Tab-separated table of C-alpha atoms in Angstrom:
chain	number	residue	atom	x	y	z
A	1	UNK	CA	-13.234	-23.185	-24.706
A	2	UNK	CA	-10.247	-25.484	-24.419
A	3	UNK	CA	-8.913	-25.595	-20.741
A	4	UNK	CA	-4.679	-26.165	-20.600
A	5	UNK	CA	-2.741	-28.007	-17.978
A	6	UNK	CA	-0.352	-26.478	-16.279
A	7	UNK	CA	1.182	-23.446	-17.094
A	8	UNK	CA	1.457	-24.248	-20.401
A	9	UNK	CA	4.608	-24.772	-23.204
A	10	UNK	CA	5.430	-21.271	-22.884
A	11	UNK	CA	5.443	-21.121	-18.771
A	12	UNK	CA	5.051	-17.974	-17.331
A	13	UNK	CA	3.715	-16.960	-21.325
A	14	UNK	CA	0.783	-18.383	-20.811
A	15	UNK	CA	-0.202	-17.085	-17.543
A	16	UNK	CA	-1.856	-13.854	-17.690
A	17	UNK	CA	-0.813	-10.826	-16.515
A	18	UNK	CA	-2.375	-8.828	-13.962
A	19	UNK	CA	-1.249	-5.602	-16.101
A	20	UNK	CA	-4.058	-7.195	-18.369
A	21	UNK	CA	-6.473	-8.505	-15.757
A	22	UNK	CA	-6.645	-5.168	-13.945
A	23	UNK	CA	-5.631	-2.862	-16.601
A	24	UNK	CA	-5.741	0.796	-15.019
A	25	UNK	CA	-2.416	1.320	-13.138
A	26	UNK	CA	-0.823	4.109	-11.404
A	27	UNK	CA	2.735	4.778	-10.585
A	28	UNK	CA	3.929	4.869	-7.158
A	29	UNK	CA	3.610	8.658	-5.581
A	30	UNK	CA	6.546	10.694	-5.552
A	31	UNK	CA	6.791	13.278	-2.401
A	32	UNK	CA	10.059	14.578	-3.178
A	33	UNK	CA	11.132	15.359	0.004
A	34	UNK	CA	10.511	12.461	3.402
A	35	UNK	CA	9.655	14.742	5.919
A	36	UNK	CA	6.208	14.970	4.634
A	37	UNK	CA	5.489	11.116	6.285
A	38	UNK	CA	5.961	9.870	9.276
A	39	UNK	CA	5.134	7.444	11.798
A	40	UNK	CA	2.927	9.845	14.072
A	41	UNK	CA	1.194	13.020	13.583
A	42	UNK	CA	2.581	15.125	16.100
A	43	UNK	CA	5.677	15.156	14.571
A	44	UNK	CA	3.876	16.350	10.981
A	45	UNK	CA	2.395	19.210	12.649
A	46	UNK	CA	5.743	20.396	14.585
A	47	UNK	CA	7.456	20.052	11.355
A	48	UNK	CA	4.638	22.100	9.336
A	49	UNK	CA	4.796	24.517	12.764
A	50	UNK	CA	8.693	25.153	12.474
A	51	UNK	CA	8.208	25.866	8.382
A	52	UNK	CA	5.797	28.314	8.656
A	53	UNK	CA	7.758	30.010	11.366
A	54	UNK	CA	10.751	30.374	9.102
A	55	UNK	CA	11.174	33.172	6.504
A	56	UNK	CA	12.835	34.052	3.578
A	57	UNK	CA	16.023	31.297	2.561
A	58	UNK	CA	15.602	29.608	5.822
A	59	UNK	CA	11.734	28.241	4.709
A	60	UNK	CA	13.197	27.545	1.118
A	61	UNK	CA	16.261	25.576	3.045
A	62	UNK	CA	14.145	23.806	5.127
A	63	UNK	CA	10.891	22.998	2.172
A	64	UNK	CA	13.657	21.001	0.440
A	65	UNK	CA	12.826	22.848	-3.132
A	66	UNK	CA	13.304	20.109	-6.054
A	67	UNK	CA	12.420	20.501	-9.810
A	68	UNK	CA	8.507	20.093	-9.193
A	69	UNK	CA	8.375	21.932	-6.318
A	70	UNK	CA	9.398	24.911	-4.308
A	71	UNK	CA	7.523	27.485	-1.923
A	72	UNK	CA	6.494	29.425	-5.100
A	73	UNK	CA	5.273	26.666	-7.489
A	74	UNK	CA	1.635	27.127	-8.351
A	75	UNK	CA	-0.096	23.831	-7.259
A	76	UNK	CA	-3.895	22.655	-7.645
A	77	UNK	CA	-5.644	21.299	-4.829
A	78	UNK	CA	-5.658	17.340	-3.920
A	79	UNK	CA	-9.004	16.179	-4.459
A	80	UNK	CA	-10.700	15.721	-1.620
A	81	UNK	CA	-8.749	17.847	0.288
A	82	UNK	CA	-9.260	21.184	1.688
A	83	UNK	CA	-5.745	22.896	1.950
A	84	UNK	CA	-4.781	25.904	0.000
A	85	UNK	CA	-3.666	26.697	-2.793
A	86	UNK	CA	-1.792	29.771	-2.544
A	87	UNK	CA	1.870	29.559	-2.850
A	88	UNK	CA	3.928	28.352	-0.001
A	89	UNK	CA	6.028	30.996	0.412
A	90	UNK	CA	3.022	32.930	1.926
A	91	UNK	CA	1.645	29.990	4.024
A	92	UNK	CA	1.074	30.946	7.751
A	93	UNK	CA	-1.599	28.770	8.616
A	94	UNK	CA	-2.053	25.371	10.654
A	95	UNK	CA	-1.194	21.823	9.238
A	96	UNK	CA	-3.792	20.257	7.122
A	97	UNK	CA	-4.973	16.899	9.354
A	98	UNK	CA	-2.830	14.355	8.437
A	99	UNK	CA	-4.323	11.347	6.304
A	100	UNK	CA	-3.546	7.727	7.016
A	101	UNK	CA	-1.425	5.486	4.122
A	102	UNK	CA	0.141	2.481	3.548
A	103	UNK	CA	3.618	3.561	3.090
A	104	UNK	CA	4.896	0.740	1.242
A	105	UNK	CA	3.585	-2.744	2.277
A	106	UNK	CA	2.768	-3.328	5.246
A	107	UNK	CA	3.796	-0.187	6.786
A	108	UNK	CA	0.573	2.228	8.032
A	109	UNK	CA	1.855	5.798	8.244
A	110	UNK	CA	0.893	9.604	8.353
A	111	UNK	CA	0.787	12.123	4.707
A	112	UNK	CA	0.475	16.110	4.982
A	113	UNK	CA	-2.376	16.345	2.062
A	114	UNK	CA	-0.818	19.252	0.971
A	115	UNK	CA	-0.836	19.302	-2.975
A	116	UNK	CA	2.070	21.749	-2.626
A	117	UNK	CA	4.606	19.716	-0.677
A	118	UNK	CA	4.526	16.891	-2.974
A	119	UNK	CA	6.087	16.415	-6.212
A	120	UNK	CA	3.863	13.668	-7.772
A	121	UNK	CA	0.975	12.904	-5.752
A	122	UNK	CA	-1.311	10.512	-8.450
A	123	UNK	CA	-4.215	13.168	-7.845
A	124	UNK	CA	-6.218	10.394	-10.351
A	125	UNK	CA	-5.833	7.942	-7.449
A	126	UNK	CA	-7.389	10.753	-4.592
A	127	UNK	CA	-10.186	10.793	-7.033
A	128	UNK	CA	-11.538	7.470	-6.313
A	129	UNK	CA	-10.452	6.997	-2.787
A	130	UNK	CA	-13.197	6.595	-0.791
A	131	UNK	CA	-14.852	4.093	1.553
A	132	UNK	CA	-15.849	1.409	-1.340
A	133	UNK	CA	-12.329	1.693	-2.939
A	134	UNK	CA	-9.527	-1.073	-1.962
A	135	UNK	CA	-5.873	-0.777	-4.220
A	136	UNK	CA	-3.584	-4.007	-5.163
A	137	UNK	CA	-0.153	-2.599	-4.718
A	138	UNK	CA	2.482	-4.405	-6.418
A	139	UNK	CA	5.984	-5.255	-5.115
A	140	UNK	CA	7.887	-5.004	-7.348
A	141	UNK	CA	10.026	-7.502	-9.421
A	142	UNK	CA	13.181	-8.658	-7.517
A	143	UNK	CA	14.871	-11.996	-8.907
A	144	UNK	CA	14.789	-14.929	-6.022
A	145	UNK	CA	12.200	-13.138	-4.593
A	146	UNK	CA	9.911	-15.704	-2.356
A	147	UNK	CA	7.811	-13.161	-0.550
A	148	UNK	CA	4.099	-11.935	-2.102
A	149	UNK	CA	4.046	-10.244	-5.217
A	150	UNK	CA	1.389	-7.747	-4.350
A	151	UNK	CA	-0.488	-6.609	-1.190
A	152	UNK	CA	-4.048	-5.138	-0.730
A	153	UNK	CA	-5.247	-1.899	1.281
A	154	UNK	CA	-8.194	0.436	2.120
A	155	UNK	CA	-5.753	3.107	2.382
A	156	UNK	CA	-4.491	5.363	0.241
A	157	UNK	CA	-1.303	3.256	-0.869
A	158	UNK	CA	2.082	5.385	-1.838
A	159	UNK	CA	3.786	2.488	-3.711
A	160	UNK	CA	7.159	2.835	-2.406
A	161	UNK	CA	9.307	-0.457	-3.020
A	162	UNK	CA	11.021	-2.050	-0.455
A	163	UNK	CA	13.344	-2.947	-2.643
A	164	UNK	CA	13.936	-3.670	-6.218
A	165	UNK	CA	12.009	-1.613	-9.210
A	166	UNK	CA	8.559	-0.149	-7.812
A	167	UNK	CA	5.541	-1.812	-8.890
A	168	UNK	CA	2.041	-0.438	-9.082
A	169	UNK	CA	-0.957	1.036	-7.645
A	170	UNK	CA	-4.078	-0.899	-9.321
A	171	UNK	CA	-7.766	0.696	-7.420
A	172	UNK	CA	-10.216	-1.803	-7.782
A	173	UNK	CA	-12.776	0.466	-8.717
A	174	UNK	CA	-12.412	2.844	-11.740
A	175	UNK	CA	-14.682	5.256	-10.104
A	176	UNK	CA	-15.840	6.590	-6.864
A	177	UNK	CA	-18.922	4.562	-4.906
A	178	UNK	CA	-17.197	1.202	-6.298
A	179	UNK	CA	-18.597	1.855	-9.789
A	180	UNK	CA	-17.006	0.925	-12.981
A	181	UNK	CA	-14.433	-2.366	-11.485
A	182	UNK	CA	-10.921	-2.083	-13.163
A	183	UNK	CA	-11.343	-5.402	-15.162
A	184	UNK	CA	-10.355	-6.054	-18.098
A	185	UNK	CA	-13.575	-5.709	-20.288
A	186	UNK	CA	-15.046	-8.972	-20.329
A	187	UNK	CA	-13.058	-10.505	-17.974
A	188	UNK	CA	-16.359	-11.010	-15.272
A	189	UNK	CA	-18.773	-12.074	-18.110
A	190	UNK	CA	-16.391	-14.760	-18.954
A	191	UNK	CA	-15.341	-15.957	-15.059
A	192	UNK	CA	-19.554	-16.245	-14.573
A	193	UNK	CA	-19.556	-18.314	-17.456
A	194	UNK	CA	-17.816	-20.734	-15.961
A	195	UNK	CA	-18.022	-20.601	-12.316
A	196	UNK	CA	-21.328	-19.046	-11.608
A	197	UNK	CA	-23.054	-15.801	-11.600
A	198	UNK	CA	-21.617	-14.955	-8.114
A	199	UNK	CA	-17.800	-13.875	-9.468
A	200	UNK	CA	-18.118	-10.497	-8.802
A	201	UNK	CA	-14.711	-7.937	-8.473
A	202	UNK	CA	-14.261	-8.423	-5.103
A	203	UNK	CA	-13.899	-12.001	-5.528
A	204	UNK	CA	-11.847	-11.450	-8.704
A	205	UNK	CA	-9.375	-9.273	-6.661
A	206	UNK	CA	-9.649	-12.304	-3.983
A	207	UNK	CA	-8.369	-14.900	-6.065
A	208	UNK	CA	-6.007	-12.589	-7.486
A	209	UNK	CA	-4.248	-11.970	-3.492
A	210	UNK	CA	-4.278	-15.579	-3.391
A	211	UNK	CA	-2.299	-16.807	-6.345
A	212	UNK	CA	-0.571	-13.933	-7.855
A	213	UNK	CA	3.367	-14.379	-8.494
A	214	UNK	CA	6.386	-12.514	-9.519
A	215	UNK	CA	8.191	-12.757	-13.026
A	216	UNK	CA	10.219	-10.821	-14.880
A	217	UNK	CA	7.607	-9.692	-17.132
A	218	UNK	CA	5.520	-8.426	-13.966
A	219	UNK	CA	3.235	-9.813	-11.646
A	220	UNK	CA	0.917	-12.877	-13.230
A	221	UNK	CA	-2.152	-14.239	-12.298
A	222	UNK	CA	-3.002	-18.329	-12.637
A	223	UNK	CA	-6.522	-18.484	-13.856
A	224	UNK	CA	-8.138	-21.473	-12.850
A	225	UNK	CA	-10.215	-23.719	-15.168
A	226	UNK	CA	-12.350	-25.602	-12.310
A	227	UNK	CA	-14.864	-24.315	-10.076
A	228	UNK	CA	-14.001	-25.646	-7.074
A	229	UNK	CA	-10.156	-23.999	-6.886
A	230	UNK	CA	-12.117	-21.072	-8.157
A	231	UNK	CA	-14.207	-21.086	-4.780
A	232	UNK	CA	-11.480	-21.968	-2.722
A	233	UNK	CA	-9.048	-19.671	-3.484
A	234	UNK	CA	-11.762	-17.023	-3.482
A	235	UNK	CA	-12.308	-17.748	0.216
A	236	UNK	CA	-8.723	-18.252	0.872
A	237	UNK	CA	-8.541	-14.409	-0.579
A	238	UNK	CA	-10.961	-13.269	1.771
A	239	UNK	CA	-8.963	-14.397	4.483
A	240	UNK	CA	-6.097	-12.663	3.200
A	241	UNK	CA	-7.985	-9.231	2.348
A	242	UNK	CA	-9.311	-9.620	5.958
A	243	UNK	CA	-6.063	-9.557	7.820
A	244	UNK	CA	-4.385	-6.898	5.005
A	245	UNK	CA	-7.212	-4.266	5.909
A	246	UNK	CA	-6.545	-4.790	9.347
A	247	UNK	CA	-10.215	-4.162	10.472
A	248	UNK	CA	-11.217	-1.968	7.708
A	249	UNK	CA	-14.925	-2.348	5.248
A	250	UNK	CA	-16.412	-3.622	8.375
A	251	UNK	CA	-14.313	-6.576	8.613
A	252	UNK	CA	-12.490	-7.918	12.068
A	253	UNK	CA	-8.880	-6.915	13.181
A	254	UNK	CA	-6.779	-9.796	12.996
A	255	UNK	CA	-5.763	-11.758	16.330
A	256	UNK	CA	-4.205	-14.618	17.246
A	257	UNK	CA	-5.625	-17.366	19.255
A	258	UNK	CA	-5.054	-17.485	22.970
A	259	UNK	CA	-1.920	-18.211	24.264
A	260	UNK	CA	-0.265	-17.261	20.942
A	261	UNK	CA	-0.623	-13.420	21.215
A	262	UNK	CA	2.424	-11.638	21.208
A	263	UNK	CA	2.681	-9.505	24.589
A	264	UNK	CA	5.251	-6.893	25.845
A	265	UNK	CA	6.848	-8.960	28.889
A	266	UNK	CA	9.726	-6.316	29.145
A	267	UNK	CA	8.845	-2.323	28.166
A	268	UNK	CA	10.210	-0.577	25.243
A	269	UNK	CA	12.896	1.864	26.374
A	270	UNK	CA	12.613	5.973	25.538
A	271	UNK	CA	15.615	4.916	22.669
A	272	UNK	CA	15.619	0.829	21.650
A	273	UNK	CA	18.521	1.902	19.328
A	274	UNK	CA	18.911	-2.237	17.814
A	275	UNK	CA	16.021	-4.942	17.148
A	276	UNK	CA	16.884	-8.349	17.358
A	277	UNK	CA	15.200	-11.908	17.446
A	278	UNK	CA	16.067	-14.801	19.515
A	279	UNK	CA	14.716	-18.309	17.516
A	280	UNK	CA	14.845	-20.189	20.673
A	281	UNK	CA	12.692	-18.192	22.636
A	282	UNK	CA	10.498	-16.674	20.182
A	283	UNK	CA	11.377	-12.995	20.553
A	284	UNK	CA	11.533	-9.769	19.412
A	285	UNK	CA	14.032	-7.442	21.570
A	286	UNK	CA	13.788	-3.844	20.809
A	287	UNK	CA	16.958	-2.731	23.143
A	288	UNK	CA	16.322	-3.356	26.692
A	289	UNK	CA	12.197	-4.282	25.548
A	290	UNK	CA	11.041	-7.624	24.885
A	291	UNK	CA	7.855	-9.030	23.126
A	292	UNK	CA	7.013	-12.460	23.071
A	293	UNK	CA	5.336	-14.893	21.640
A	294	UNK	CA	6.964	-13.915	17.776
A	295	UNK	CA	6.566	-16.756	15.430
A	296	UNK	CA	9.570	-17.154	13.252
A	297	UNK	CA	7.405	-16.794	10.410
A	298	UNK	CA	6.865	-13.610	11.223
A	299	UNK	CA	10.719	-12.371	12.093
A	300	UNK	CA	11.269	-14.200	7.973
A	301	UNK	CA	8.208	-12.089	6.513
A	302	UNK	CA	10.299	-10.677	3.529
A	303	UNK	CA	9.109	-8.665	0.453
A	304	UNK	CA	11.867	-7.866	-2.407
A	305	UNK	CA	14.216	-9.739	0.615
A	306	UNK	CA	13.634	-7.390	3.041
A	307	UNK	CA	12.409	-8.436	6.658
A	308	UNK	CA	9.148	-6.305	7.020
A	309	UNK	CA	9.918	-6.220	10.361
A	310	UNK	CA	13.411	-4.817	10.490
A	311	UNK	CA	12.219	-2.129	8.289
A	312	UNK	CA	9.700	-0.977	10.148
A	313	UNK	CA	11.603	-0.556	12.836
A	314	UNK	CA	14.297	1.271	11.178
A	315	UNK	CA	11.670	3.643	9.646
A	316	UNK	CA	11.194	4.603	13.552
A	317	UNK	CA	14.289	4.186	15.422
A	318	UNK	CA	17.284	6.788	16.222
A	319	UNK	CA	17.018	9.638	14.215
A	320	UNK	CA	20.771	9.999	13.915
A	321	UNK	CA	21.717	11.042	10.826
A	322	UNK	CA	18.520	13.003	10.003
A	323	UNK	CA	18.526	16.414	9.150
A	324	UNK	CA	16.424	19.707	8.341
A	325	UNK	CA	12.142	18.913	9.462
A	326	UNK	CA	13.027	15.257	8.934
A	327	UNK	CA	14.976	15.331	12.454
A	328	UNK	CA	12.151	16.516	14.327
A	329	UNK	CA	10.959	13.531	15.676
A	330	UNK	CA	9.560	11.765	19.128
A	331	UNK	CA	11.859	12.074	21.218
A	332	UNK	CA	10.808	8.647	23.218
A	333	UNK	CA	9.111	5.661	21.938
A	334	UNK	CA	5.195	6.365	21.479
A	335	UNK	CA	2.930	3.846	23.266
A	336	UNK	CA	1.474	3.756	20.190
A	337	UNK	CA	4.400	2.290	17.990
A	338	UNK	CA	4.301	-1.045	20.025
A	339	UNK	CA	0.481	-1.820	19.511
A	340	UNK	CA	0.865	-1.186	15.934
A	341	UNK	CA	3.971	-3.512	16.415
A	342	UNK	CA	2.492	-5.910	17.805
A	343	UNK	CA	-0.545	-6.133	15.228
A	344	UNK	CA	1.962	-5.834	12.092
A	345	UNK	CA	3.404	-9.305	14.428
A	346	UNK	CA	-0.042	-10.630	14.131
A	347	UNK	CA	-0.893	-10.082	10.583
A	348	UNK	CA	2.082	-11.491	9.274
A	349	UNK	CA	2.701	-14.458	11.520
A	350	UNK	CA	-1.040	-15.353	9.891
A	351	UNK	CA	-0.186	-14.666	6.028
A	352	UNK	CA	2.432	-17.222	6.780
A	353	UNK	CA	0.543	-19.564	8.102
A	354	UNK	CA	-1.786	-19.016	4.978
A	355	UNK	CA	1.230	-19.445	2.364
A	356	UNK	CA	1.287	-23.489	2.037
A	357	UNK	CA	-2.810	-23.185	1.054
A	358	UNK	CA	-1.766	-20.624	-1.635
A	359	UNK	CA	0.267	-22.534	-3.358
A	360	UNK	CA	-1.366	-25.812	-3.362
A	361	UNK	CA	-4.221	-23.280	-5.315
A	362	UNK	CA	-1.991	-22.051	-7.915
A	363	UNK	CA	-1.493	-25.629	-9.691
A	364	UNK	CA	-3.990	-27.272	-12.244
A	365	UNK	CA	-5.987	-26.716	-15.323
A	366	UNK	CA	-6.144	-22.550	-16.307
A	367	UNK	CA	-7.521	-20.805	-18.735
A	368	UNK	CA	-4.530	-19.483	-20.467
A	369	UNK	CA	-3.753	-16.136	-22.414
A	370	UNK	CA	-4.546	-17.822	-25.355
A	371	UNK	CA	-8.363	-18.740	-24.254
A	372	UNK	CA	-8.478	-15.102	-22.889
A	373	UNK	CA	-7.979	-13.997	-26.250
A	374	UNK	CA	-10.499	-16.186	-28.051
A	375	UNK	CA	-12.780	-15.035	-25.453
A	376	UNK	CA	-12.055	-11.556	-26.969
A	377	UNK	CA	-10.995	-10.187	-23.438
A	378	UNK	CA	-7.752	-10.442	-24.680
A	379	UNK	CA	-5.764	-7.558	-25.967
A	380	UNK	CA	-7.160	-4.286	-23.355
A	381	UNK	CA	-8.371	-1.032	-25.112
A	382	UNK	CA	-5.963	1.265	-24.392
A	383	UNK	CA	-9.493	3.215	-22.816
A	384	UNK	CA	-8.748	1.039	-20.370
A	385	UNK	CA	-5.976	1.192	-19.329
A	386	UNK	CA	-6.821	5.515	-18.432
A	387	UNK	CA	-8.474	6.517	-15.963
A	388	UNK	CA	-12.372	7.587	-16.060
A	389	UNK	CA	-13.423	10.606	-16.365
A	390	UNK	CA	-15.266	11.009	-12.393
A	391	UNK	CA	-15.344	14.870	-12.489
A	392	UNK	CA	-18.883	16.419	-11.679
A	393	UNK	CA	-17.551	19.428	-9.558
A	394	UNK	CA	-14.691	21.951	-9.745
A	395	UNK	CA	-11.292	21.406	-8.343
A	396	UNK	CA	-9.693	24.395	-7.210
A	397	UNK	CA	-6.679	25.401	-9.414
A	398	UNK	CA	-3.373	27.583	-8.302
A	399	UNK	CA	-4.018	30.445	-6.452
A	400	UNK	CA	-7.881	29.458	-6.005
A	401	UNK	CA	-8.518	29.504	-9.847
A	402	UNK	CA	-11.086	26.843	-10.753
A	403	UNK	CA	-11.606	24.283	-13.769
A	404	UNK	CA	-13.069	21.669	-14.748
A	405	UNK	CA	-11.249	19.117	-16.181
């Protein structure tokens, strides 16, 4: 098989897509109405609390009805999850336990898995969640756009863009008990071929953290030709996936070494209402609050050009301007905001760190879409590109009706 330079004559062309290398996608979920996140779980269960307590108009008011759902649409269960599936309208019980996701990247929130308070929830990707699974989430293409084109989780991922046109939601595994990978069908046989019988899916998706880029036909993956950047990167990509699950599969929370760990040296008021940086002393002020050490690479982490760090603080600040369940919030900063703070500090003043070793991976010989085709793995079956079949059980329909689908 002939091994090409470079990107090749046709640039970007010739670079394969990670729509074809990972072939089963799912779009980002759709709740329909915010108040169904949030940052903490106390504030889920007082806004579940306050809707059951209302009646009549006031509970439609405050569900925030929209074309897929209202307190009377007939909803299946989530799979997986417990919760009822009687119509709203004549809910009176407690919340369902909130579930942990990546609410966009980088961002670890709080769901209600409540089927009926969602518009779109992707029950295909609830199928295979479980504790083998790990999703590539895509960012999105935004022109300019320096930051990573995709990020990795353990969590159930929502999609939601930062900015620009939502990418999305790629699982690994194609069923639960990481069975079936979500390869492109002969896309393994042909990587052992040529770099050993070791390339398995999770180094696949490894090498995939490590050199995948934006374009404007989607998110592309360099393939390489030679072993060795092969290994590398593959390594490289565990280090990435390591910090990105953030301690989950067994693996180590990321930390900085000594002396570089960000600390509060001033506390975090009841209400930091503004979040700024100062470059010359290397931090983060949160009102009257003050963390420090901050590398500047972490204050410039940006996905779609938008400083991960700004958002996530604006995701939790004042809730002026909120209304309806959305405004019921904490009313003072949670302890618990400023450790996650202070980890999201950690893991991405080490992705930056990691970014020069990326890119000196994504140049040399590849195999190209063109020897991807030869090879036959090259165009998907549209089987594919669906997701497997993984029922054995019944799901529980509207109203408690079963089926299996």
């Amino acid at each position: 098989m002939a091994a090409r330079a470079g990107a090749g004559a046709g640039g970007d062309d010739d670079i394969p897509l990670l729509d074809d290398l990972m072939p089963w996608s799912v779009r980002p979920l759709r709740t329909g109405r915010p108040w169904v996140t949030a940052p903490d779980t106390a504030s889920l269960k007082a806004r579940w609390a306050r809707l059951v307590r209302a009646e009549g108009a006031e509970r439609e008011r405050l569900f925030g009805p929209t074309r897929s759902r209202g307190p009377q649409t007939p909803v299946a269960a989530l799979p997986g999850q417990s919760t009822s599936t009687a119509r709203f309208a004549r809910e009176s019980g407690p919340c369902p336990e909130p579930v942990r996701i990546l609410h966009g990247p980088f961002d670890e929130q709080w769901l209600i898995p409540d089927h009926r308070l969602i518009d779109a929830a992707r029950p295909e990707l609830w199928r295979v969640a479980d504790g083998h699974q790990l999703f590539a989430v895509e960012h999105g293409y935004v022109p300019q756009d320096a930051g990573p084109a995709l990020s990795v989780t353990a969590l159930l991922p929502d999609g939601h863009s930062a900015a620009g046109r939502p990418g999305r939601i790629r699982p690994l595994y194609r069923r639960p008990g990481g069975l079936e990978p979500n390869l492109a069908p002969g896309l393994l046989g042909l990587l052992r071929a040529r770099h050993g019988d070791a390339v398995t899916a999770g180094s696949v998706l490894a090498w995939i953290v490590t050199v995948a880029r934006h374009s404007p036909a989607g998110c592309v993956v360099p393939l390489p030709a030679d072993t060795a950047r092969w290994w590398a990167g593959v390594e490289l990509g565990g280090e990435l996936l390591r910090l990105q699950l953030r301690g989950a599969r067994g693996g180590e929370r990321p930390r900085l070494p000594g002396g570089r760990r960000p600390y509060v040296r001033a506390a975090v008021p009841a209400a930091p209402g503004t979040l700024e940086y100062d470059p010359d002393d290397e931090a983060l002020l949160l009102g009257s609050g003050r963390i420090s050490p901050v590398p500047a690479g972490a204050w410039e982490f940006r996905v779609g050009g938008v400083r991960m760090l700004e958002l996530w603080f604006a995701r939790r600040a004042s809730a002026d301007g909120a209304d309806g369940l959305e405004a019921i919030r904490p009313r003072d900063w949670p302890r618990e905001w400023t450790s996650e703070l202070l980890e999201l500090i950690t893991v991405l003043a080490l992705l930056t760190e990691l970014r020069p070793r990326q890119q000196a991976l994504a140049d040399g010989p590849q195999l190209t879409t063109g020897d991807l085709r030869a090879a036959g793995v090259l165009p998907v079956a549209a089987t594919a590109r669906r997701p497997a079949s993984v029922l054995d059980h019944q799901e529980e329909g509207p109203d408690g009706q079963f089926a299996l689908l």
